[in-house]
Coordinates of C-alpha atoms in Angstrom, one line a residue:
Chain A
X222 CA -101.1 176.5 79.8
X223 CA -97.8 178.1 79.0
X224 CA -98.5 178.1 75.3
X225 CA -101.9 179.8 76.0
X226 CA -100.4 182.4 78.4
X227 CA -97.7 183.0 75.7
X228 CA -100.3 183.7 73.2
X229 CA -102.2 186.0 75.6
X230 CA -99.2 188.1 76.3
X231 CA -97.2 187.9 73.0
X232 CA -99.6 186.8 70.4
X233 CA -102.0 188.6 68.1
X234 CA -105.3 188.6 70.0
X235 CA -104.4 188.9 73.7
X236 CA -102.5 192.0 75.1
X237 CA -101.5 193.2 71.6
X238 CA -105.2 193.7 70.6
X239 CA -106.2 195.0 74.1
X240 CA -103.4 197.5 74.1
X241 CA -104.2 198.6 70.6
X242 CA -108.1 199.3 71.6
X243 CA -107.1 200.7 74.7
X244 CA -104.4 203.1 73.3
X245 CA -107.0 204.4 70.7
X246 CA -109.8 204.9 73.5
X247 CA -107.2 206.7 75.7
X248 CA -105.9 208.8 72.7
X249 CA -109.7 209.8 72.0
X250 CA -110.2 210.8 75.5
X251 CA -106.9 212.8 75.5
X252 CA -108.3 214.8 72.3
X253 CA -111.7 215.1 74.2
X254 CA -109.7 216.7 77.2
X255 CA -107.8 219.0 74.8
X256 CA -111.1 220.2 73.2
X257 CA -112.7 220.8 76.8
X258 CA -109.4 222.7 77.7
X259 CA -109.9 224.9 74.5
X260 CA -113.4 225.8 75.4
X261 CA -112.5 226.4 79.2
X262 CA -109.5 228.3 78.5
X263 CA -111.7 231.2 77.1
X264 CA -113.7 231.2 80.4
X265 CA -111.8 232.8 83.2
X266 CA -114.2 231.5 85.9
X267 CA -112.6 227.9 85.8
X268 CA -109.2 227.2 87.2
X269 CA -109.7 223.3 87.6
X270 CA -112.3 220.8 86.7
X271 CA -113.6 217.5 87.8
X272 CA -113.9 215.5 84.7
X273 CA -112.8 211.9 85.6
X274 CA -113.3 210.6 81.9
X275 CA -110.1 208.6 82.2
X276 CA -111.3 206.7 85.3
X277 CA -115.0 206.5 84.3
X278 CA -115.1 206.2 80.4
X279 CA -111.6 204.6 80.4
X280 CA -112.9 201.8 82.8
X281 CA -115.8 201.3 80.7
X282 CA -113.8 200.9 77.6
X283 CA -111.3 198.8 79.4
X284 CA -114.2 196.4 80.4
X285 CA -115.8 196.2 76.9
X286 CA -112.3 195.6 75.3
X287 CA -111.5 192.8 77.8
X288 CA -114.7 191.2 77.0
X289 CA -114.1 191.4 73.2
X290 CA -110.6 189.9 73.8
X291 CA -111.9 187.2 76.2
X292 CA -114.4 186.1 73.6
X293 CA -111.7 186.0 70.9
X294 CA -109.4 184.0 73.0
X295 CA -112.0 181.5 74.0
X296 CA -112.7 180.6 70.2
X297 CA -109.0 180.6 69.6
X298 CA -108.3 178.4 72.5
X299 CA -111.0 175.9 71.4
X300 CA -109.3 175.8 67.9
X301 CA -105.8 175.6 69.5
X302 CA -106.6 172.4 71.7
X303 CA -106.5 174.6 74.9
X304 CA -108.4 172.9 77.8
X305 CA -111.2 175.0 79.3
X306 CA -109.3 174.9 82.8
X307 CA -106.1 176.4 81.2
X308 CA -108.3 179.0 79.4
X309 CA -110.0 179.9 82.5
X310 CA -106.9 180.1 84.8
X311 CA -105.0 182.0 82.1
X312 CA -107.7 184.4 81.2
X313 CA -108.1 185.2 84.9
X314 CA -104.4 185.9 85.5
X315 CA -104.3 188.1 82.3
X316 CA -107.4 189.9 83.6
X317 CA -105.6 190.9 86.8
X318 CA -102.6 192.1 84.9
X319 CA -104.4 193.9 82.1
X320 CA -106.4 195.7 84.9
X321 CA -103.2 196.7 86.6
X322 CA -101.6 197.8 83.3
X323 CA -104.8 199.7 82.3
X324 CA -104.9 201.4 85.7
X325 CA -101.2 202.5 85.3
X326 CA -101.9 203.6 81.6
X327 CA -104.7 205.8 82.8
X328 CA -102.7 207.4 85.5
X329 CA -100.0 208.2 82.9
X330 CA -102.6 209.8 80.7
X331 CA -104.0 211.6 83.7
X332 CA -100.6 213.2 84.5
X333 CA -99.9 214.1 81.0
X334 CA -103.3 215.7 80.6
X335 CA -102.8 217.5 84.0
X336 CA -99.4 218.9 82.9
X337 CA -101.0 220.2 79.5
X338 CA -103.7 221.8 81.6
X339 CA -101.2 223.5 83.8
X340 CA -99.5 225.0 80.9
X341 CA -102.7 227.1 80.3
X342 CA -103.2 227.8 84.0
X343 CA -105.9 225.1 84.5
X344 CA -105.9 221.9 86.5
X345 CA -107.6 218.5 85.9
X346 CA -109.1 216.7 88.9
X347 CA -108.5 213.0 89.1
X348 CA -111.0 211.0 91.1
X349 CA -109.2 211.4 94.3
X350 CA -108.4 215.0 93.9
X351 CA -112.1 215.9 93.1
X352 CA -112.8 215.5 96.8
X353 CA -110.1 217.6 98.1
X354 CA -110.7 220.7 96.0
X355 CA -108.1 223.0 97.6
X356 CA -104.2 223.2 97.8
X357 CA -104.6 221.0 94.6
X358 CA -101.4 222.3 92.8
X359 CA -99.4 220.7 95.8
X360 CA -100.7 217.3 95.6
X361 CA -102.5 216.8 92.0
X362 CA -99.6 214.6 90.7
X363 CA -97.8 213.7 94.0
X364 CA -97.0 210.0 94.1
X365 CA -99.4 209.4 97.0
X366 CA -102.4 210.9 94.9
X367 CA -101.5 208.9 91.9
X368 CA -101.1 205.5 93.8
X369 CA -104.3 206.2 95.5
X370 CA -106.1 207.0 92.4
X371 CA -104.6 204.0 90.6
X372 CA -106.1 201.9 93.3
X373 CA -109.5 203.7 92.8
X374 CA -109.2 203.0 89.2
X375 CA -108.1 199.5 89.5
X376 CA -111.4 198.9 91.5
X377 CA -113.5 200.4 88.7
X378 CA -111.8 198.5 86.1
X379 CA -112.2 195.3 88.0
X380 CA -115.8 195.8 88.6
X381 CA -116.4 196.5 84.8
X382 CA -114.2 193.5 83.7
X383 CA -116.5 191.5 86.2
X384 CA -119.7 192.5 84.2
X385 CA -118.0 191.8 81.0
X386 CA -117.0 188.4 81.8
X387 CA -120.2 187.6 83.2
X388 CA -121.6 188.5 79.9
X389 CA -119.4 186.5 78.0
X390 CA -119.6 183.5 80.0
X391 CA -123.5 183.7 80.2
X392 CA -123.4 184.2 76.5
X393 CA -121.6 181.0 75.8
X394 CA -124.0 179.1 77.8
X395 CA -127.4 180.8 77.6
X396 CA -127.0 182.8 74.5
X397 CA -129.9 185.2 74.4
X398 CA -130.6 185.6 78.1
X399 CA -127.0 186.8 78.7
X400 CA -127.9 190.6 78.1
X401 CA -130.8 190.3 80.4
X402 CA -129.0 188.8 83.3
X403 CA -126.0 190.9 83.0
X404 CA -128.3 193.8 82.8
X405 CA -130.0 192.8 85.9
X406 CA -126.6 192.4 87.6
X407 CA -125.5 195.8 86.6
X408 CA -128.7 197.3 87.8
X409 CA -128.3 195.5 91.1
X410 CA -124.8 196.9 91.6
X411 CA -126.1 200.4 90.7
X412 CA -129.0 200.1 93.2
X413 CA -126.8 198.8 95.9
X414 CA -124.4 201.7 95.2
X415 CA -127.2 204.3 95.2
X416 CA -129.3 203.0 98.0
X417 CA -126.6 201.4 100.1
X418 CA -128.6 198.3 100.0
X419 CA -127.6 194.8 101.2
X420 CA -124.1 193.8 101.5
X421 CA -123.0 195.2 98.3
X422 CA -124.3 198.5 99.3
X423 CA -122.4 198.1 102.7
X424 CA -119.3 197.4 100.5
X425 CA -119.9 200.4 98.4
X426 CA -120.6 202.6 101.5
X427 CA -117.4 201.4 103.1
X428 CA -115.4 202.1 100.0
X429 CA -116.7 205.6 99.6
X430 CA -115.9 206.4 103.2
X431 CA -112.3 204.9 102.7
X432 CA -112.2 207.0 99.6
X433 CA -113.3 210.1 101.3
X434 CA -111.2 209.7 104.5
X435 CA -108.2 208.5 102.8
X436 CA -108.1 211.6 100.7
X437 CA -106.9 213.2 103.7
X438 CA -104.2 210.6 104.1
X439 CA -103.1 211.4 100.5
X440 CA -102.2 214.9 101.5
X441 CA -101.3 214.7 105.5
X442 CA -99.3 217.9 105.2
X443 CA -102.6 219.8 104.4
X444 CA -105.3 217.8 106.1
X445 CA -103.4 216.0 108.9
X446 CA -103.4 212.4 109.5
X447 CA -106.0 211.7 111.9
X448 CA -109.0 210.5 110.3
X449 CA -111.5 207.7 111.3
X450 CA -114.9 206.3 110.4
X451 CA -116.9 204.5 113.0
X452 CA -113.8 204.4 115.3
X453 CA -111.7 202.8 112.8
X454 CA -108.6 204.7 111.9
X455 CA -108.0 205.1 108.1
X456 CA -104.5 205.3 106.6
X457 CA -103.3 205.8 103.1
X458 CA -102.4 202.0 103.0
X459 CA -105.8 200.9 104.3
X460 CA -107.6 203.0 101.5
X461 CA -105.3 201.7 98.9
X462 CA -105.6 197.9 100.0
X463 CA -109.3 198.4 100.4
X464 CA -109.8 199.3 96.9
X465 CA -107.3 196.8 95.4
X466 CA -108.8 193.9 97.5
X467 CA -112.4 194.8 97.0
X468 CA -111.9 195.1 93.2
X469 CA -110.3 191.6 92.9
X470 CA -113.1 190.1 95.3
X471 CA -115.9 191.5 93.1
X472 CA -114.1 190.4 89.9
X473 CA -113.5 186.9 91.4
X474 CA -117.1 186.5 92.2
X475 CA -118.3 187.5 88.8
X476 CA -115.4 185.4 87.3
X477 CA -116.6 182.4 89.1
X478 CA -119.8 182.5 87.5
X479 CA -118.0 183.0 84.1
X480 CA -115.7 179.9 84.8
X481 CA -118.7 177.7 85.7
X482 CA -120.5 178.8 82.5
X483 CA -117.5 178.2 80.3
X484 CA -116.8 174.8 82.0
X485 CA -120.3 173.5 80.8
X486 CA -120.4 175.4 77.5
X487 CA -119.8 173.7 74.1
X488 CA -117.2 175.7 72.2
X489 CA -118.6 176.3 68.8
X490 CA -118.1 179.0 66.2
X491 CA -120.3 180.3 63.3
X492 CA -121.3 177.4 61.1
Chain B
X105 CA -97.7 152.7 68.7
X106 CA -99.7 155.9 69.6
X107 CA -103.4 155.1 69.7
X108 CA -106.6 157.1 70.3
X109 CA -109.5 154.9 71.8
X110 CA -113.1 156.0 71.8
X111 CA -115.2 154.1 74.4
X112 CA -118.8 154.0 74.4
X113 CA -119.2 157.4 73.5
X114 CA -122.9 158.7 73.7
X115 CA -124.0 162.3 73.2
X116 CA -127.7 163.3 73.7
X117 CA -129.4 166.7 72.9
X118 CA -132.6 166.5 74.9
X119 CA -134.5 163.5 73.6
X120 CA -132.4 163.2 70.4
X121 CA -129.5 160.8 70.5
X122 CA -126.8 162.2 68.2
X123 CA -124.2 159.5 69.0
X124 CA -125.0 156.2 70.6
X125 CA -122.5 154.0 72.3
X126 CA -119.8 154.4 69.6
X127 CA -116.4 152.6 70.2
X128 CA -113.6 152.7 67.9
X129 CA -109.7 153.0 67.8
X130 CA -107.6 155.3 65.8
X131 CA -104.0 154.5 65.4
X132 CA -101.2 156.8 64.3
X133 CA -100.0 155.9 60.7
X134 CA -103.4 155.3 59.1
X135 CA -105.9 157.3 57.2
X136 CA -109.5 156.7 58.1
X137 CA -112.8 157.8 56.7
X138 CA -115.6 158.9 58.6
X139 CA -118.7 158.4 56.6
X140 CA -122.4 158.7 57.1
X141 CA -125.3 160.7 55.9
X142 CA -126.2 164.1 57.1
X143 CA -127.0 164.1 60.8
X144 CA -125.5 160.6 61.2
X145 CA -123.1 162.1 64.0
X146 CA -119.9 162.8 62.4
X147 CA -119.7 166.3 63.4
X148 CA -120.7 165.6 66.9
X149 CA -118.1 162.8 67.1
X150 CA -115.3 165.5 66.0
X151 CA -116.5 167.9 68.4
X152 CA -116.3 165.3 71.3
X153 CA -112.9 164.1 70.2
X154 CA -111.5 167.8 70.4
X155 CA -113.1 168.5 73.7
X156 CA -115.3 171.2 72.2
X157 CA -118.4 169.4 73.5
X158 CA -119.1 167.1 76.3
X159 CA -120.3 163.4 76.0
X160 CA -123.3 162.4 77.9
X161 CA -121.3 159.2 78.5
X162 CA -118.1 157.4 77.5
X163 CA -114.6 158.8 77.0
X164 CA -112.0 159.5 74.5
X165 CA -108.4 158.4 75.6
X166 CA -105.2 159.0 74.0
X167 CA -102.5 156.7 74.8
X168 CA -104.7 155.7 77.8
X169 CA -105.2 159.2 79.1
X170 CA -108.5 160.9 78.9
X171 CA -108.4 163.8 76.7
X172 CA -111.0 165.8 78.7
X173 CA -109.4 168.9 80.2
X174 CA -106.1 167.4 79.4
X175 CA -103.8 170.1 77.6
X176 CA -101.1 167.4 76.9
X177 CA -103.5 165.1 75.0
X178 CA -105.3 168.0 73.3
X179 CA -102.0 169.4 71.8
X180 CA -101.8 166.2 69.7
X181 CA -105.2 166.4 68.2
X182 CA -106.0 169.2 65.7
X183 CA -109.5 169.2 64.5
X184 CA -110.7 171.2 61.4
X185 CA -114.3 171.7 61.4
X186 CA -116.8 173.2 59.1
X187 CA -117.6 175.8 61.8
X188 CA -115.8 179.0 62.0
X189 CA -114.0 179.4 65.2
X190 CA -111.2 181.9 64.2
X191 CA -112.2 185.5 64.2
X192 CA -113.0 186.7 60.6
X193 CA -110.7 189.7 60.6
X194 CA -107.5 187.6 61.4
X195 CA -105.3 187.3 58.3
X196 CA -104.3 183.9 57.1
X197 CA -100.6 184.6 57.9
X198 CA -101.6 186.0 61.4
X199 CA -103.3 182.5 62.2
X200 CA -100.2 180.8 60.8
X201 CA -97.9 182.8 63.0
X202 CA -100.2 182.1 66.1
X203 CA -100.4 178.4 65.6
X204 CA -97.0 178.0 67.2
X205 CA -98.3 179.1 70.6
X206 CA -100.8 176.3 70.6
X207 CA -99.2 173.4 68.5
X208 CA -95.4 173.5 69.2
X209 CA -94.7 171.4 66.2
X210 CA -96.4 173.8 64.0
X211 CA -94.5 174.0 60.4
X212 CA -95.2 177.5 59.3
X213 CA -92.9 177.2 56.3
X214 CA -95.0 174.2 55.1
X215 CA -98.2 176.3 55.7
X216 CA -96.8 179.1 53.5
X217 CA -96.0 176.7 50.8
X218 CA -99.4 175.1 50.8
X219 CA -100.9 178.7 50.6
X220 CA -98.8 179.1 47.6
X221 CA -99.8 175.8 46.0
X222 CA -103.5 176.6 46.6
X223 CA -103.0 180.2 45.4
X224 CA -104.2 181.4 48.8
X225 CA -103.1 184.9 49.4
X226 CA -101.9 184.8 53.3
X227 CA -102.4 188.5 53.7
X228 CA -106.1 188.1 53.1
X229 CA -108.6 188.3 56.0
X230 CA -110.6 185.0 56.8
X231 CA -113.7 186.9 56.4
X232 CA -112.8 187.9 52.8
X233 CA -112.3 184.4 51.6
X234 CA -114.7 182.5 49.6
X235 CA -116.3 179.4 51.0
X236 CA -113.7 177.2 49.2
X237 CA -110.8 179.2 50.2
X238 CA -112.0 179.3 53.8
X239 CA -112.1 175.6 53.8
X240 CA -108.6 175.4 52.2
X241 CA -107.2 177.9 54.8
X242 CA -108.6 175.7 57.7
X243 CA -107.1 172.5 56.0
X244 CA -103.8 174.2 55.9
X245 CA -103.8 175.3 59.4
X246 CA -104.8 171.7 60.5
X247 CA -102.1 169.9 58.2
X248 CA -99.3 172.3 59.4
X249 CA -100.1 172.0 62.9
X250 CA -97.8 169.0 63.5
X251 CA -100.2 167.4 65.5
X252 CA -100.3 163.4 65.6
X253 CA -104.1 163.2 65.0
X254 CA -105.5 165.4 62.3
X255 CA -109.1 165.3 61.9
X256 CA -110.7 167.0 58.8
X257 CA -114.5 167.5 59.0
X258 CA -115.7 168.2 55.4
X259 CA -112.4 169.4 54.1
X260 CA -113.7 169.6 50.4
X261 CA -116.6 171.9 51.3
X262 CA -116.8 174.5 48.3
X263 CA -113.5 173.3 46.8
X264 CA -113.3 172.9 43.0
X265 CA -112.3 169.7 41.3
X266 CA -108.7 170.9 40.8
X267 CA -108.3 171.8 44.3
X268 CA -109.9 168.7 45.6
X269 CA -107.3 166.6 43.6
X270 CA -104.5 168.8 44.9
X271 CA -105.8 168.3 48.4
X272 CA -105.8 164.6 48.1
X273 CA -102.4 164.4 46.8
X274 CA -101.1 166.7 49.6
X275 CA -102.8 164.6 52.2
X276 CA -100.9 161.6 51.0
X277 CA -97.7 163.3 50.8
X278 CA -98.2 164.7 54.2
X279 CA -99.2 161.3 55.6
X280 CA -96.1 159.8 54.2
X281 CA -93.8 162.5 55.7
X282 CA -95.4 162.5 59.2
X283 CA -97.3 159.3 59.7
X284 CA -99.9 161.2 61.6
X285 CA -103.4 159.6 61.8
X286 CA -105.8 161.5 59.4
X287 CA -109.5 161.2 60.0
X288 CA -111.5 162.5 56.9
X289 CA -115.2 163.0 57.3
X290 CA -116.7 163.6 53.7
X291 CA -119.6 163.1 51.5
X292 CA -117.5 162.8 48.3
X293 CA -117.0 159.3 49.1
X294 CA -115.8 157.9 45.9
X295 CA -113.2 160.6 45.3
X296 CA -111.7 160.1 48.8
X297 CA -112.1 156.1 48.6
X298 CA -108.6 155.6 47.4
X299 CA -107.1 157.6 50.6
X300 CA -108.9 155.4 53.3
X301 CA -107.1 152.4 54.8
X302 CA -110.1 152.0 57.1
X303 CA -113.6 153.4 57.5
X304 CA -116.0 154.1 60.2
X305 CA -119.6 154.3 59.1
X306 CA -122.1 156.0 61.3
X307 CA -126.0 155.7 60.9
X308 CA -128.3 157.7 63.2
X309 CA -125.5 158.0 65.7
X310 CA -124.6 154.6 65.7
X311 CA -121.4 153.0 64.3
X312 CA -122.6 150.3 61.7
X313 CA -119.2 149.6 60.3
X314 CA -115.5 149.8 61.4
X315 CA -113.7 148.0 58.7
X316 CA -110.6 147.9 56.3
X317 CA -111.7 149.8 53.4
X318 CA -111.1 147.1 50.8
X319 CA -112.7 144.4 52.9
X320 CA -115.8 146.5 53.6
X321 CA -116.3 146.8 49.7
X322 CA -115.6 143.2 49.2
X323 CA -118.4 142.4 51.7
X324 CA -121.1 143.1 49.3
X325 CA -122.0 142.9 45.7
X326 CA -124.5 144.4 43.3
X327 CA -126.9 142.4 41.2
X328 CA -128.6 144.2 38.2
X329 CA -131.0 142.7 35.8
X330 CA -134.8 142.3 35.1
X331 CA -137.0 142.6 38.2
X332 CA -138.2 139.1 38.4
X333 CA -134.9 137.6 37.8
X334 CA -133.1 139.7 40.4
X335 CA -135.8 139.1 42.9
X336 CA -135.6 135.3 42.4
X337 CA -131.9 135.5 42.8
X338 CA -131.8 137.7 45.9
X339 CA -134.4 135.6 47.7
X340 CA -133.1 134.3 51.1
X341 CA -130.2 136.5 50.8
X342 CA -129.2 139.6 52.9
X343 CA -130.2 142.5 50.9
X344 CA -129.0 146.0 52.0
X345 CA -131.0 148.0 49.4
X346 CA -133.0 147.3 46.1
X347 CA -134.1 149.9 43.7
X348 CA -136.5 149.4 40.6
X349 CA -136.6 151.5 37.5
X350 CA -139.2 150.4 35.2
X351 CA -138.6 146.6 34.6
X352 CA -135.2 146.9 35.8
X353 CA -133.9 146.2 39.2
X354 CA -130.7 146.6 41.2
X355 CA -129.9 145.1 44.5
X356 CA -126.9 145.3 46.8
X357 CA -126.5 142.0 48.6
X358 CA -124.4 141.7 51.7
X359 CA -122.2 138.8 52.7
X360 CA -120.9 135.9 50.8
X361 CA -118.7 135.7 47.9
X362 CA -119.4 137.4 44.7
X363 CA -121.0 134.9 42.4
X364 CA -119.0 134.0 39.3
X365 CA -120.9 135.2 36.1
X366 CA -121.2 131.5 35.0
X367 CA -123.1 130.7 38.1
X368 CA -125.7 133.4 37.3
X369 CA -128.9 133.0 35.5
X370 CA -129.0 134.8 32.3
X371 CA -129.7 138.4 32.1
X372 CA -128.3 139.2 35.5
X373 CA -124.9 141.0 36.1
X374 CA -122.9 141.3 39.3
X375 CA -120.3 143.9 40.1
X376 CA -118.4 145.1 43.1
X377 CA -120.1 148.2 44.4
X378 CA -118.0 151.4 44.9
X379 CA -117.6 152.7 48.6
X380 CA -120.3 155.2 47.8
X381 CA -122.8 152.7 46.5
X382 CA -122.1 150.4 49.4
X383 CA -122.6 153.5 51.9
X384 CA -125.8 154.3 50.2
X385 CA -127.0 150.9 50.6
X386 CA -125.9 150.7 54.3
X387 CA -127.3 153.9 55.3
X388 CA -130.5 154.1 53.4
X389 CA -133.5 154.6 55.5
X390 CA -136.3 152.0 55.5

């Protein structure tokens, strides 16, 4: 286990590969933001814009890259005499830490981009800011905003990581059925989110309420502190915790399926 | 002495039995041959030993501990298979430097020396290597792993004669240095025969021989001559295989001492079969 974790964090195919992929993706998104800034700066109508590319596309890229790295690590661990149990535990730990680091990296990129936008008299809304809309210059890069946005981003990354490991796990066991089943799970999550259907819909609805009301908690000096949903008082800490815990739980459920698939999958490479 | 014990290992894929109740022992400090025809179950056995696949029943023990999900035991076993587990874009030198995370006794210096001996460029990506060099790379990774049990499945795949000779020499040198157990699965039996101290022969998933290499060869003899005379000589004896070309016949007889030439009817010749001839006789269908 120690050797495997050492490889994941210091070796060639773990964090290093993931960071290289993510660095390129975030760099690309930064360039995209600059391009949009150049287009918008000519237009006097805009003073800030809700893009959320870092949180949305960034999470999608993060999930895809984590899937790629997980599949490579699975093959390497089979080559290197790592038991499936160590691989599963080690990769799960790595997933949580990678997601936290990615979430932090996305916030750093957001702040840098926001500062560049400010140089041109513009502003870039992160996910949390997009709901507040006014007085943005005071709170756009305040620590509370960034921490809350990091929690929301972490939730998104964990969700996409979950889809990703589900796909990798099913592919190792069921081969061609994996895209169909994973696709169905993604559609089910999307349906639950859109229609507030079933327990997942309830969860998404609750998180959305928390996001909305906790946005007030992000900037109490502007919006006040009293906010409640269905009689439940919302605080900044509640919101952060709700997103982080929900993200970990959703990931854990899909990771459990991945673990079950890997525990019964023969590890073979190309012939 | 460290010992790997395979107990009643069976692997079924649906209705097909790939490995059927195989039991054998592998001790550190010996070189073993794992022989058999295509589909005999050699690669399945290697996959089960390395915990890459699951047995239907039976177990693999290393010094008494089951290797299943056992990191400590698996660290002592390095299996080189014909399959490509390593990502193709990885460079040979990257794999060598990564090995130390998995096998703590990895000898990177030795691996680099082997690359030089085989003329393998360590900066090359695995996907850019020819079949032969890809095999060489995998053999280098396994031999430099420092594991106590090194299992090489088809280590001569795609290798030219010069590289094969070099490989045999290096295996003997490495064996003398480390005293690791080497298990070599190959179809080039006569070329490797000199390496093996003991051989395991699989036929249709069953272990049909687990013997000292020389004793196995001495357990049979070839009789050649005219068909009628050979047939008369082998009547009542245990014949492993018999082939006829025109009026000429050759038979491999199992058991008993090799008859002296004086005791043979005129026109018949006896000889000791090579390991390959014996294997063909033992594993021929029908």
